[in-house]
Tab-separated table of C-alpha atoms in Angstrom:
chain	number	residue	atom	x	y	z
A	1	MET	CA	-7.032	-10.671	-6.285
A	2	THR	CA	-9.758	-8.460	-7.712
A	3	ILE	CA	-10.239	-4.729	-8.071
A	4	HIS	CA	-13.876	-3.641	-8.189
A	5	ILE	CA	-14.367	-0.455	-10.207
A	6	THR	CA	-17.311	1.928	-10.214
A	7	PRO	CA	-17.442	5.389	-11.801
A	8	ASP	CA	-16.471	6.878	-8.419
A	9	ASP	CA	-14.091	4.424	-6.759
A	10	MET	CA	-11.830	1.385	-7.021
A	11	ARG	CA	-11.711	-1.182	-4.212
A	12	SER	CA	-9.572	-4.250	-3.681
A	13	THR	CA	-10.541	-7.624	-2.281
A	14	ARG	CA	-7.039	-7.921	-0.789
A	15	SER	CA	-6.433	-4.534	0.838
A	16	PRO	CA	-8.483	-1.889	2.658
A	17	GLU	CA	-6.843	0.866	0.580
A	18	TYR	CA	-8.898	2.336	-2.257
A	19	ALA	CA	-8.939	4.952	-5.003
A	20	GLU	CA	-11.651	7.547	-5.411
A	21	ARG	CA	-12.595	10.090	-8.010
A	22	VAL	CA	-11.949	13.698	-6.975
A	23	GLY	CA	-14.704	16.191	-7.752
A	24	THR	CA	-16.692	15.907	-10.951
A	25	ASP	CA	-13.792	15.319	-13.341
A	26	PRO	CA	-13.776	11.612	-14.299
A	27	GLU	CA	-10.017	11.744	-14.929
A	28	VAL	CA	-8.853	13.032	-11.527
A	29	TRP	CA	-8.370	10.341	-8.897
A	30	ARG	CA	-6.550	9.898	-5.606
A	31	LEU	CA	-5.302	6.882	-3.689
A	32	THR	CA	-5.884	6.633	0.053
A	33	TRP	CA	-2.238	5.706	0.548
A	34	LEU	CA	-0.994	8.551	-1.688
A	35	PRO	CA	-3.512	11.332	-0.963
A	36	GLU	CA	-1.359	14.322	-1.928
A	37	ARG	CA	-1.151	13.261	-5.582
A	38	ARG	CA	-3.810	13.751	-8.176
A	39	LEU	CA	-3.742	10.861	-10.621
A	40	SER	CA	-5.344	9.848	-13.871
A	41	ARG	CA	-7.746	6.916	-13.842
A	42	ASP	CA	-5.048	4.657	-15.314
A	43	GLN	CA	-2.534	5.750	-12.670
A	44	ALA	CA	-5.070	5.132	-9.907
A	45	TYR	CA	-5.699	1.642	-11.271
A	46	ALA	CA	-1.941	1.026	-11.419
A	47	GLY	CA	-1.741	2.176	-7.775
A	48	MET	CA	-4.430	-0.312	-6.816
A	49	GLU	CA	-2.624	-3.110	-8.655
A	50	LEU	CA	0.602	-2.062	-6.943
A	51	ASP	CA	-1.092	-2.240	-3.537
A	52	GLU	CA	-2.462	-5.700	-4.300
A	53	LEU	CA	0.935	-7.019	-5.415
A	54	ILE	CA	2.709	-5.581	-2.378
A	55	SER	CA	-0.006	-7.062	-0.139
A	56	ASP	CA	0.511	-10.523	-1.663
A	57	LEU	CA	2.978	-12.270	0.644
A	58	THR	CA	3.430	-15.104	-1.860
A	59	ALA	CA	5.033	-12.591	-4.250
A	60	ALA	CA	7.821	-11.708	-1.802
A	61	HIS	CA	10.382	-13.847	-3.635
A	62	ASP	CA	8.846	-13.708	-7.131
A	63	ARG	CA	11.186	-11.873	-9.516
A	64	LEU	CA	8.423	-11.274	-12.064
A	65	ALA	CA	6.232	-9.713	-9.374
A	66	HIS	CA	9.156	-7.477	-8.380
A	67	ALA	CA	9.490	-6.284	-11.977
A	68	GLN	CA	5.759	-5.630	-12.160
A	69	ILE	CA	5.869	-3.735	-8.834
A	70	ASN	CA	8.651	-1.563	-10.227
A	71	ALA	CA	6.727	-0.862	-13.450
A	72	LEU	CA	3.488	-0.041	-11.611
A	73	ALA	CA	5.319	2.290	-9.209
A	74	ASP	CA	6.800	4.086	-12.231
A	75	THR	CA	3.296	4.495	-13.652
A	76	VAL	CA	2.116	6.058	-10.390
A	77	GLY	CA	5.208	8.289	-10.298
A	78	ILE	CA	7.046	6.971	-7.237
A	79	VAL	CA	9.819	4.480	-6.583
A	80	TRP	CA	8.738	1.024	-5.426
A	81	GLU	CA	10.524	1.340	-2.078
A	82	GLN	CA	8.487	4.443	-1.281
A	83	ALA	CA	5.272	2.587	-2.141
A	84	ILE	CA	6.159	-0.249	0.241
A	85	ILE	CA	7.000	2.153	3.068
A	86	ARG	CA	3.802	4.170	2.573
A	87	LEU	CA	1.606	1.076	2.511
A	88	TYR	CA	3.392	-0.332	5.564
A	89	LYS	CA	2.837	2.929	7.456
A	90	ARG	CA	-0.853	2.830	6.530
A	91	MET	CA	-1.056	-0.705	7.883
A	92	LEU	CA	0.639	0.365	11.126
A	93	ALA	CA	-1.758	3.302	11.443
A	94	ARG	CA	-4.689	0.896	11.250
A	95	PHE	CA	-3.105	-1.223	14.000
A	96	ASP	CA	-2.469	1.869	16.111
A	97	ASP	CA	-6.173	2.671	16.253
A	98	PRO	CA	-7.023	3.657	19.876
A	99	ASP	CA	-9.748	1.004	20.160
A	100	GLU	CA	-7.360	-1.755	19.125
A	101	ALA	CA	-4.490	-0.401	21.231
A	102	ALA	CA	-6.540	-0.817	24.411
A	103	GLN	CA	-6.802	-4.546	23.697
A	104	ARG	CA	-3.092	-5.066	23.023
A	105	PRO	CA	-0.249	-5.003	25.554
A	106	PRO	CA	1.965	-1.893	25.350
A	107	LEU	CA	5.003	-2.034	23.117
A	108	THR	CA	8.035	-2.640	25.339
A	109	ARG	CA	10.751	-2.823	22.697
A	110	PRO	CA	11.400	-1.224	19.292
A	111	ARG	CA	9.412	-2.591	16.399
A	112	THR	CA	11.325	-5.019	14.248
A	113	ALA	CA	10.452	-6.538	10.942
A	114	THR	CA	11.660	-10.036	10.167
A	115	HIS	CA	9.477	-10.677	7.148
A	116	LEU	CA	10.876	-7.692	5.231
A	117	PHE	CA	14.310	-9.280	5.022
A	118	GLY	CA	14.429	-12.458	2.956
A	119	HIS	CA	17.314	-14.042	4.843
A	120	GLY	CA	15.230	-14.544	7.968
A	121	GLY	CA	17.273	-12.250	10.202
A	122	THR	CA	15.765	-9.610	12.434
A	123	ARG	CA	16.757	-5.985	12.022
A	124	GLN	CA	15.560	-2.961	13.891
A	125	VAL	CA	13.995	-0.622	11.360
A	126	ASN	CA	13.001	3.000	11.585
A	127	TYR	CA	9.833	3.923	9.750
A	128	GLY	CA	9.986	7.675	10.086
């Protein structure tokens, strides 16, 4: 889990999301998964760390990781649940790319998410 930082961007080894500097001001950044917000460099870095932690499936049941996710989301200025939903939607958007969709069979039933619920049950979820 590494975040590579240059003067103009921050990129993760774990996720395709990134942060980039906006304009010429070195203190105005934006995250690809939170594009409507202008962030400080420290907030952008916290957003990248947040993305990496959420992307780490081994942290799903780690209480310390949950606390860190909550703290990083606070730094960015959102609640952790919103961060998870936004990152999940970004992941779905990448899967819904027209080139990839042609190679996959059409979806015949509602999307469900089993891995989001720790008890192993399947629930239909609405990501709207």
